[in-house]
Short mmCIF file of C-alpha atoms in Angstrom, two decimals:
data_model
loop_
_atom_site.label_atom_id
_atom_site.label_comp_id
_atom_site.label_asym_id
_atom_site.label_seq_id
_atom_site.Cartn_x
_atom_site.Cartn_y
_atom_site.Cartn_z
CA MET F 2 0.00 0.00 0.00
CA ASP F 3 1.67 3.24 -1.14
CA ILE F 4 1.62 6.55 0.72
CA MET F 5 -0.80 8.17 -1.74
CA LEU F 6 -3.44 5.47 -1.18
CA ILE F 7 -3.04 5.82 2.58
CA LEU F 8 -3.58 9.60 2.30
CA GLN F 9 -6.66 9.10 0.12
CA ILE F 10 -8.16 6.64 2.62
CA ILE F 11 -7.48 9.11 5.43
CA VAL F 12 -9.28 11.84 3.44
CA LEU F 13 -12.25 9.52 2.76
CA PHE F 14 -12.79 8.44 6.35
CA GLY F 15 -11.75 11.83 7.69
CA GLY F 16 -14.46 13.51 5.62
CA ILE F 17 -17.03 10.99 6.80
CA TYR F 18 -15.93 11.40 10.44
CA LEU F 19 -16.11 15.19 10.28
CA GLY F 20 -19.52 15.02 8.64
CA VAL F 21 -20.91 12.73 11.34
CA LYS F 22 -19.49 15.01 14.03
CA LEU F 23 -21.11 18.07 12.45
CA GLY F 24 -24.40 16.30 11.78
CA GLY F 25 -27.18 17.38 9.42
CA MET F 26 -25.97 19.09 6.26
CA GLY F 27 -22.49 19.05 7.75
CA VAL F 28 -22.20 15.56 6.24
CA GLY F 29 -22.51 17.08 2.78
CA TYR F 30 -20.20 20.00 3.58
CA ALA F 31 -17.45 17.66 4.78
CA GLY F 32 -17.87 15.57 1.63
CA GLY F 33 -17.25 18.64 -0.51
CA LEU F 34 -14.10 19.42 1.42
CA GLY F 35 -12.94 15.85 0.92
CA ILE F 36 -13.49 16.14 -2.84
CA ILE F 37 -11.19 19.17 -3.02
CA ILE F 38 -8.46 17.40 -1.05
CA LEU F 39 -8.73 14.24 -3.20
CA ALA F 40 -8.38 16.41 -6.31
CA MET F 41 -5.28 18.04 -4.81
CA LEU F 42 -3.88 14.55 -4.21
CA GLY F 43 -4.21 13.83 -7.93
CA MET F 44 -7.43 11.84 -7.98
CA LYS F 45 -9.75 12.41 -10.95
CA VAL F 46 -12.96 14.22 -9.96
CA GLU F 47 -15.93 14.12 -12.34
CA MET F 48 -19.45 15.50 -12.22
CA LYS F 49 -20.83 12.06 -13.09
CA GLY F 50 -19.71 10.98 -9.64
CA ILE F 51 -22.64 12.95 -8.19
CA PRO F 52 -25.70 10.64 -8.02
CA MET F 53 -28.05 13.11 -9.67
CA ASP F 54 -30.74 10.47 -10.26
CA VAL F 55 -30.88 9.70 -6.53
CA ILE F 56 -30.95 13.38 -5.57
CA LEU F 57 -33.68 14.24 -8.06
CA ILE F 58 -35.87 11.32 -6.98
CA ILE F 59 -35.54 12.29 -3.31
CA ALA F 60 -36.28 15.95 -4.11
CA SER F 61 -39.35 15.13 -6.22
CA VAL F 62 -40.79 12.64 -3.68
CA ILE F 63 -40.22 15.09 -0.84
CA SER F 64 -41.89 17.87 -2.84
CA ALA F 65 -45.06 15.80 -3.18
CA ILE F 66 -45.05 14.75 0.49
CA THR F 67 -44.51 18.38 1.49
CA ALA F 68 -47.66 19.39 -0.39
CA MET F 69 -49.53 16.58 1.34
CA GLN F 70 -48.23 17.75 4.72
CA VAL F 71 -49.39 21.34 4.19
CA ALA F 72 -52.79 20.02 3.07
CA GLY F 73 -53.04 18.09 6.35
CA GLY F 74 -52.50 14.64 4.83
CA LEU F 75 -49.67 13.65 7.16
CA ASP F 76 -51.78 14.62 10.17
CA PHE F 77 -54.52 12.33 8.87
CA LEU F 78 -52.08 9.42 8.42
CA VAL F 79 -50.68 9.98 11.91
CA GLN F 80 -54.18 9.97 13.39
CA VAL F 81 -55.03 6.69 11.64
CA ALA F 82 -51.78 5.08 12.77
CA SER F 83 -52.22 6.48 16.28
CA LYS F 84 -55.70 5.00 16.60
CA ILE F 85 -54.38 1.60 15.51
CA LEU F 86 -51.66 1.71 18.17
CA ARG F 87 -53.97 2.96 20.94
CA LYS F 88 -56.67 0.37 20.20
CA ASN F 89 -54.11 -2.42 20.57
CA PRO F 90 -51.65 -1.04 23.15
CA LYS F 91 -50.42 -4.44 24.37
CA GLN F 92 -49.17 -5.22 20.85
CA ILE F 93 -47.12 -2.02 20.64
CA ASN F 94 -43.86 -3.93 19.99
CA TYR F 95 -45.36 -5.43 16.85
CA LEU F 96 -47.60 -2.63 15.65
CA ALA F 97 -45.10 0.23 16.05
CA PRO F 98 -42.57 -1.20 13.55
CA ILE F 99 -45.32 -2.37 11.19
CA VAL F 100 -46.83 1.13 11.12
CA THR F 101 -43.53 2.89 10.41
CA TYR F 102 -42.59 0.20 7.87
CA LEU F 103 -45.82 0.71 5.92
CA LEU F 104 -45.57 4.51 6.13
CA THR F 105 -42.06 4.32 4.67
CA ILE F 106 -43.14 1.93 1.90
CA PHE F 107 -45.97 4.34 1.05
CA ALA F 108 -43.98 7.58 1.22
CA GLY F 109 -40.53 6.42 0.08
CA THR F 110 -38.81 8.16 3.00
CA GLY F 111 -38.17 7.08 6.58
CA HIS F 112 -38.67 10.60 7.89
CA THR F 113 -42.41 9.89 8.18
CA ALA F 114 -41.53 7.88 11.31
CA PHE F 115 -40.85 11.15 13.16
CA SER F 116 -44.54 11.83 13.57
CA MET F 117 -45.15 8.45 15.20
CA LEU F 118 -42.43 8.62 17.87
CA PRO F 119 -44.41 10.64 20.47
CA VAL F 120 -47.42 8.35 20.04
CA ILE F 121 -45.31 5.22 20.47
CA THR F 122 -43.74 6.65 23.64
CA GLU F 123 -47.13 7.50 25.15
CA VAL F 124 -48.70 4.12 24.36
CA ALA F 125 -45.68 2.22 25.74
CA LYS F 126 -45.71 4.21 28.99
CA GLY F 127 -49.43 3.54 29.40
CA GLN F 128 -48.73 -0.21 29.24
CA ASN F 129 -45.72 -0.09 31.59
CA ILE F 130 -43.49 -1.08 28.65
CA LYS F 131 -40.06 0.48 28.23
CA PRO F 132 -40.48 2.86 25.27
CA SER F 133 -36.96 1.95 24.12
CA ALA F 134 -38.21 -1.38 22.72
CA PRO F 135 -40.99 -0.18 20.37
CA LEU F 136 -39.08 3.03 19.53
CA ALA F 137 -35.97 1.11 18.46
CA LEU F 138 -38.04 -1.32 16.41
CA ALA F 139 -40.01 1.50 14.78
CA VAL F 140 -36.94 3.55 13.85
CA VAL F 141 -35.00 0.61 12.45
CA SER F 142 -37.97 -0.78 10.49
CA SER F 143 -38.45 2.63 8.86
CA GLN F 144 -34.82 2.49 7.70
CA VAL F 145 -34.94 -1.11 6.44
CA ALA F 146 -38.24 -0.42 4.63
CA ILE F 147 -36.45 2.03 2.34
CA THR F 148 -34.98 -0.98 0.50
CA ALA F 149 -38.51 -2.26 -0.15
CA SER F 150 -40.28 0.95 -1.16
CA PRO F 151 -40.86 1.12 -4.94
CA ILE F 152 -40.53 4.91 -4.92
CA SER F 153 -37.44 5.22 -2.73
CA ALA F 154 -34.22 6.42 -4.33
CA ALA F 155 -32.34 3.38 -2.97
CA PHE F 156 -34.71 0.88 -4.56
CA VAL F 157 -34.75 2.76 -7.86
CA ALA F 158 -30.94 2.85 -7.85
CA MET F 159 -30.88 -0.90 -7.18
CA THR F 160 -33.34 -1.48 -10.00
CA GLY F 161 -31.07 0.46 -12.34
CA VAL F 162 -28.21 -1.91 -11.52
CA CYS F 163 -30.14 -5.19 -11.53
CA GLU F 164 -32.60 -4.89 -14.43
CA PRO F 165 -29.91 -4.72 -17.14
CA LEU F 166 -28.53 -7.91 -15.58
CA GLY F 167 -31.81 -9.77 -16.06
CA VAL F 168 -33.49 -9.21 -12.68
CA SER F 169 -37.11 -8.31 -13.31
CA TYR F 170 -38.71 -5.42 -11.43
CA PRO F 171 -41.57 -7.53 -9.93
CA ILE F 172 -39.17 -10.23 -8.66
CA LEU F 173 -36.80 -7.66 -7.11
CA LEU F 174 -39.72 -5.91 -5.40
CA PHE F 175 -41.11 -9.22 -4.13
CA ILE F 176 -37.76 -10.31 -2.68
CA CYS F 177 -37.16 -6.97 -0.96
CA ILE F 178 -40.63 -6.67 0.56
CA SER F 179 -40.97 -10.29 1.68
CA THR F 180 -37.52 -10.60 3.27
CA THR F 181 -37.57 -7.27 5.11
CA PHE F 182 -41.14 -7.64 6.37
CA ILE F 183 -40.55 -11.13 7.74
CA ALA F 184 -37.28 -9.97 9.31
CA MET F 185 -39.11 -7.08 10.99
CA VAL F 186 -41.77 -9.37 12.50
CA VAL F 187 -39.18 -11.91 13.69
CA THR F 188 -37.09 -9.15 15.28
CA ALA F 189 -40.18 -7.75 17.02
CA PHE F 190 -40.90 -11.24 18.36
CA PHE F 191 -37.33 -11.53 19.66
CA VAL F 192 -37.53 -8.17 21.44
CA ASN F 193 -40.98 -8.90 22.83
CA LYS F 194 -39.93 -12.34 24.08
CA PHE F 195 -36.44 -11.82 25.44
CA TYR F 196 -36.14 -8.14 26.43
CA ASP F 197 -36.86 -6.91 29.95
CA LEU F 198 -39.81 -4.68 29.12
CA ASP F 199 -41.01 -3.81 32.64
CA LEU F 200 -40.77 -0.02 32.80
CA SER F 201 -41.51 0.22 36.53
CA LYS F 202 -38.34 -1.74 37.40
CA ASP F 203 -36.01 0.46 35.36
CA PRO F 204 -33.77 2.49 37.72
CA ILE F 205 -33.25 5.36 35.28
CA TYR F 206 -37.02 5.69 34.86
CA GLN F 207 -37.58 5.65 38.62
CA GLU F 208 -34.91 8.31 39.10
CA ARG F 209 -36.45 10.56 36.44
CA LEU F 210 -39.92 9.92 37.81
CA ALA F 211 -38.82 11.02 41.29
CA LYS F 212 -37.40 14.24 39.85
CA GLY F 213 -40.64 14.96 38.00
CA LEU F 214 -39.02 14.62 34.56
CA VAL F 215 -41.55 12.12 33.21
CA GLU F 216 -44.82 13.48 31.87
CA GLU F 217 -48.05 11.75 32.80
CA VAL F 218 -49.92 9.87 30.12
CA LYS F 219 -52.63 12.24 28.93
CA ASN F 220 -56.03 11.65 27.45
CA VAL F 221 -55.82 11.69 23.67
CA GLU F 222 -57.22 14.71 21.90
CA TYR F 223 -56.96 14.62 18.13
CA LYS F 224 -56.84 18.00 16.51
CA GLU F 225 -59.32 18.85 13.81
CA LEU F 226 -58.08 17.91 10.36
CA LYS F 227 -57.82 20.39 7.54
CA PRO F 228 -60.68 20.27 4.99
CA TYR F 229 -58.69 18.52 2.26
CA ALA F 230 -56.46 16.27 4.38
CA LYS F 231 -58.03 13.00 3.24
CA ARG F 232 -58.16 14.17 -0.37
CA SER F 233 -54.42 14.90 -0.38
CA VAL F 234 -53.66 11.38 0.91
CA ALA F 235 -55.92 9.89 -1.75
CA ILE F 236 -54.18 11.87 -4.50
CA PHE F 237 -50.76 10.82 -3.24
CA GLY F 238 -51.83 7.18 -2.89
CA VAL F 239 -53.31 7.02 -6.39
CA GLY F 240 -50.15 8.64 -7.73
CA VAL F 241 -47.94 6.02 -6.06
CA LEU F 242 -50.10 3.22 -7.50
CA ILE F 243 -49.77 4.74 -10.97
CA ILE F 244 -45.99 4.92 -10.62
CA VAL F 245 -45.77 1.28 -9.52
CA ALA F 246 -48.12 0.19 -12.31
CA TYR F 247 -46.06 2.07 -14.89
CA ALA F 248 -42.82 0.62 -13.51
CA LEU F 249 -44.29 -2.87 -13.83
CA ALA F 250 -45.63 -2.17 -17.32
CA ILE F 251 -42.25 -1.09 -18.69
CA SER F 252 -40.43 -3.98 -17.01
CA LYS F 253 -39.04 -6.38 -19.60
CA SER F 254 -40.50 -9.32 -17.72
CA VAL F 255 -44.01 -7.86 -18.01
CA GLY F 256 -43.54 -6.14 -21.36
CA LEU F 257 -46.84 -4.26 -21.57
CA ILE F 258 -45.00 -1.16 -22.82
CA GLU F 259 -42.07 -2.09 -25.05
CA ASN F 260 -40.93 1.42 -25.96
CA PRO F 261 -41.70 3.59 -22.91
CA ILE F 262 -41.76 7.34 -23.41
CA LEU F 263 -40.35 7.78 -19.90
CA THR F 264 -37.70 5.74 -18.11
CA ARG F 265 -38.51 4.59 -14.57
CA ASP F 266 -36.44 7.39 -13.02
CA ASN F 267 -38.03 10.03 -15.23
CA ALA F 268 -41.48 8.64 -14.50
CA ILE F 269 -41.03 8.83 -10.72
CA ILE F 270 -39.66 12.38 -10.88
CA SER F 271 -42.32 13.71 -13.27
CA PHE F 272 -45.22 11.85 -11.65
CA MET F 273 -44.22 13.03 -8.18
CA LEU F 274 -44.06 16.64 -9.31
CA THR F 275 -47.46 16.15 -10.95
CA ILE F 276 -48.83 14.69 -7.71
CA GLY F 277 -47.57 17.80 -5.92
CA PHE F 278 -49.28 19.97 -8.53
CA ALA F 279 -52.58 18.07 -8.13
CA ILE F 280 -52.49 18.37 -4.34
CA VAL F 281 -51.71 22.10 -4.47
CA VAL F 282 -54.53 22.79 -6.94
CA LEU F 283 -57.22 20.38 -5.71
CA CYS F 284 -56.52 20.85 -2.00
CA LYS F 285 -56.00 24.62 -2.16
CA VAL F 286 -52.51 24.52 -0.65
CA GLU F 287 -50.73 27.82 0.02
CA THR F 288 -47.43 27.35 -1.81
CA GLY F 289 -45.73 29.90 0.43
CA LYS F 290 -45.93 27.42 3.33
CA LEU F 291 -44.17 24.58 1.51
CA LEU F 292 -40.60 25.64 2.21
CA SER F 293 -41.12 25.91 5.97
CA THR F 294 -42.36 22.34 6.53
CA SER F 295 -40.32 19.78 8.46
CA THR F 296 -40.63 17.33 5.56
CA PHE F 297 -39.12 19.72 3.02
CA GLN F 298 -36.28 20.67 5.36
CA SER F 299 -35.37 17.06 6.15
CA GLY F 300 -35.56 16.15 2.46
CA MET F 301 -33.29 18.95 1.34
CA ASN F 302 -30.93 18.09 4.17
CA ALA F 303 -30.74 14.54 2.76
CA CYS F 304 -30.03 15.86 -0.75
CA ILE F 305 -27.10 18.01 0.42
CA CYS F 306 -25.69 15.12 2.44
CA ILE F 307 -25.82 12.81 -0.58
CA ILE F 308 -24.27 15.39 -2.93
CA GLY F 309 -21.20 15.69 -0.73
CA ILE F 310 -20.66 12.30 0.85
CA ALA F 311 -21.77 10.12 -2.10
CA TRP F 312 -19.63 12.18 -4.49
CA LEU F 313 -16.66 11.68 -2.16
CA GLY F 314 -17.27 7.95 -1.93
CA THR F 315 -17.86 7.50 -5.65
CA THR F 316 -14.72 9.46 -6.52
CA PHE F 317 -12.64 7.22 -4.27
CA VAL F 318 -14.23 4.02 -5.61
CA ASN F 319 -13.81 5.09 -9.26
CA GLY F 320 -10.17 5.96 -8.61
CA HIS F 321 -9.45 2.44 -7.37
CA ILE F 322 -11.97 0.44 -9.40
CA GLU F 323 -9.36 -1.94 -10.84
CA SER F 324 -8.08 -2.88 -7.38
CA ILE F 325 -11.65 -3.27 -6.13
CA LYS F 326 -12.38 -5.57 -9.08
CA GLU F 327 -9.51 -7.85 -8.16
CA VAL F 328 -10.50 -8.05 -4.51
CA ALA F 329 -14.23 -8.48 -5.23
CA LYS F 330 -13.61 -11.10 -7.89
CA ASP F 331 -11.78 -13.31 -5.41
CA VAL F 332 -13.47 -12.51 -2.11
CA VAL F 333 -17.16 -11.81 -2.89
CA VAL F 334 -17.62 -14.87 -5.09
CA GLN F 335 -15.94 -17.13 -2.53
CA TYR F 336 -17.52 -15.47 0.53
CA PRO F 337 -20.75 -13.78 -0.69
CA PHE F 338 -21.76 -12.58 2.79
CA ILE F 339 -18.73 -10.26 2.85
CA LEU F 340 -20.60 -7.85 0.54
CA ALA F 341 -23.43 -7.54 3.08
CA VAL F 342 -20.94 -6.82 5.87
CA VAL F 343 -19.26 -4.09 3.80
CA LEU F 344 -22.59 -2.51 2.86
CA TYR F 345 -23.73 -2.59 6.50
CA PHE F 346 -20.76 -0.63 7.83
CA LEU F 347 -20.43 1.64 4.79
CA SER F 348 -24.07 2.74 5.00
CA CYS F 349 -23.63 4.06 8.52
CA LEU F 350 -20.73 6.16 7.23
CA LEU F 351 -22.35 7.37 4.01
CA TYR F 352 -25.52 8.24 5.97
CA SER F 353 -27.86 7.05 3.21
CA GLN F 354 -29.22 3.80 1.78
CA ALA F 355 -29.43 5.40 -1.64
CA ALA F 356 -25.87 6.75 -1.53
CA THR F 357 -24.50 3.38 -0.42
CA THR F 358 -26.40 1.59 -3.17
CA ARG F 359 -25.28 4.09 -5.78
CA VAL F 360 -21.63 3.95 -4.74
CA MET F 361 -21.18 0.22 -4.20
CA MET F 362 -23.60 -1.86 -6.29
CA PRO F 363 -22.47 -0.72 -9.78
CA ALA F 364 -18.83 -1.08 -8.72
CA VAL F 365 -19.35 -4.62 -7.42
CA ALA F 366 -21.34 -5.60 -10.53
CA VAL F 367 -18.50 -4.42 -12.75
CA ALA F 368 -15.93 -6.05 -10.47
CA LEU F 369 -17.69 -9.40 -10.85
CA GLY F 370 -17.73 -8.97 -14.62
CA MET F 371 -21.51 -8.64 -14.86
CA THR F 372 -22.44 -6.56 -17.90
CA SER F 373 -25.45 -8.46 -19.29
CA PRO F 374 -27.88 -11.24 -18.32
CA GLU F 375 -25.58 -13.77 -20.01
CA ASN F 376 -22.72 -13.20 -17.55
CA ALA F 377 -24.75 -12.21 -14.49
CA GLN F 378 -24.74 -15.51 -12.64
CA HIS F 379 -23.68 -13.77 -9.43
CA VAL F 380 -26.34 -11.04 -9.46
CA TRP F 381 -28.21 -12.86 -6.69
CA ILE F 382 -25.42 -11.85 -4.30
CA LEU F 383 -26.22 -8.16 -4.89
CA VAL F 384 -29.95 -8.71 -4.42
CA ALA F 385 -29.53 -10.84 -1.30
CA SER F 386 -27.19 -8.28 0.29
CA PHE F 387 -29.28 -5.22 -0.57
CA ALA F 388 -31.01 -4.88 2.82
CA ALA F 389 -27.58 -4.43 4.43
CA VAL F 390 -27.45 -0.84 3.15
CA SER F 391 -29.79 -0.07 6.06
CA GLY F 392 -27.11 0.21 8.74
CA LEU F 393 -27.82 3.90 9.39
CA PHE F 394 -28.62 3.10 13.03
CA VAL F 395 -25.10 1.82 13.80
CA LEU F 396 -23.98 5.33 14.76
CA PRO F 397 -26.71 6.97 16.89
CA THR F 398 -26.59 10.19 14.89
CA TYR F 399 -29.38 9.73 12.31
CA PRO F 400 -32.29 12.21 12.74
CA THR F 401 -34.98 9.61 13.57
CA THR F 402 -32.59 7.93 16.01
CA LEU F 403 -31.87 11.21 17.79
CA GLY F 404 -35.58 12.05 17.71
CA ALA F 405 -36.51 8.81 19.46
CA ILE F 406 -33.90 9.42 22.18
CA ALA F 407 -35.15 12.99 22.72
CA MET F 408 -38.83 12.05 22.85
CA ASP F 409 -38.46 9.24 25.38
CA ASP F 410 -38.73 11.12 28.67
CA THR F 411 -38.42 7.84 30.65
CA GLY F 412 -34.72 7.70 29.78
CA THR F 413 -34.84 4.07 28.57
CA THR F 414 -33.91 4.98 24.99
CA LYS F 415 -30.30 6.03 25.26
CA VAL F 416 -26.75 6.05 23.96
CA GLY F 417 -24.30 4.02 26.03
CA LYS F 418 -20.84 5.00 27.19
CA PHE F 419 -19.21 3.21 24.26
CA VAL F 420 -21.38 4.89 21.56
CA PHE F 421 -22.27 1.59 19.87
CA ASN F 422 -24.08 0.12 22.88
CA HIS F 423 -27.25 2.12 22.25
CA SER F 424 -30.89 1.05 22.16
CA PHE F 425 -31.03 0.61 18.36
CA PHE F 426 -27.91 -1.46 17.69
CA VAL F 427 -29.08 -4.96 18.64
CA PRO F 428 -32.63 -4.84 17.15
CA GLY F 429 -31.28 -3.14 14.03
CA THR F 430 -28.47 -5.61 13.50
CA ILE F 431 -30.82 -8.55 14.02
CA MET F 432 -33.34 -7.13 11.53
CA VAL F 433 -30.71 -6.50 8.87
CA ALA F 434 -29.05 -9.88 9.46
CA ILE F 435 -32.34 -11.77 9.11
CA SER F 436 -33.28 -9.77 5.99
CA VAL F 437 -29.95 -10.65 4.38
CA ALA F 438 -30.13 -14.29 5.50
CA LEU F 439 -33.60 -14.62 3.98
CA GLY F 440 -32.29 -12.92 0.84
CA PHE F 441 -29.54 -15.53 0.58
CA LEU F 442 -32.20 -18.23 0.76
CA VAL F 443 -34.73 -16.67 -1.64
CA ALA F 444 -32.64 -14.81 -4.23
CA PRO F 445 -30.67 -17.81 -5.61
CA VAL F 446 -33.94 -19.72 -6.09
CA LEU F 447 -35.86 -16.91 -7.86
CA LEU F 448 -32.93 -15.57 -9.85
#
């Protein structure tokens, strides 16, 4: 290993470390700084290293969800989900992750889980259950569900890699949804069965309770919905169904549309913007309020992060693609699970499922010599390992993770002294591991 490679690796991980320390858009800022330093070290920097397709999909999806939020649609969804949880409080450890999983599948972003965290905390306290259990499950399931949402940037990026290699869109979607959903339920069972869930026996809770730091469980009062809240959800839902139907229709395995006028990426972007237009017009949304919503702000934050950190990662990978090919050709084929391990740890550094997918999957496909369906016998390894890009919980710095810690006034959801021993690490690792294990069972059979 020469000195230049060592310096480049230091710049890569240094940029990621600084970004994580800064948090928020600081991740993107640090990535930009890293790009400049890599260029000064002689590495080739190109605009094509920026995952513009991922950024544009995130921006367009967020724009539609923002319109729905201003119209009151998110409040309606939260009320529905809240009523489900409150009607079945004893099943909170199962229902909380299922609710956030389905919300993420529907919306294509895990940030929708934010709105459910206070409800989950309240319901858990009312049942004398440590909120850390359902909160951890809910947060992690919202992150894993990104790999199974047909309108998420990560899934679309994965489709772009796998379809040219002969993996049909319906099969990929089926594998991703089935493996992650089963893994979520099994993980919830594990937590429900083997965790100490008795809140009253927790010393931290008792200490906070004695100091008056724990709020009493209040009677639920749902605020009045805006006039067009339900209509905005219906418009968004119909739009998502149209996108999925179109994606299926242009899939080579279905073949209903042989010469599509729009690619899948272009369809998602244009349809989402159209959905936003329909919500604004038909639900009488004041466009001046769009930029101030929490959804828009979190979405734009994600875009900036991906611009910087994914560009940094892609630049490094492209600069050493030949070496990566040699390593992947020998190691990944012989030990397929190694790819999942790499994706798991890289995702927590790149801060994004989409960025991790965009950086690693094309590089590994090329490294394994897969350029067409004829030489893509190892594509199942990519599909089986896909859920491993969901390791965003490994470092307790992701917004939904921090939100869950802040909203749990019992003190049971916490970060340990050693950073990694936090409330999300074990449930998250189990969920990802089971998803990948199921992928390794299902993908070789279906592909």
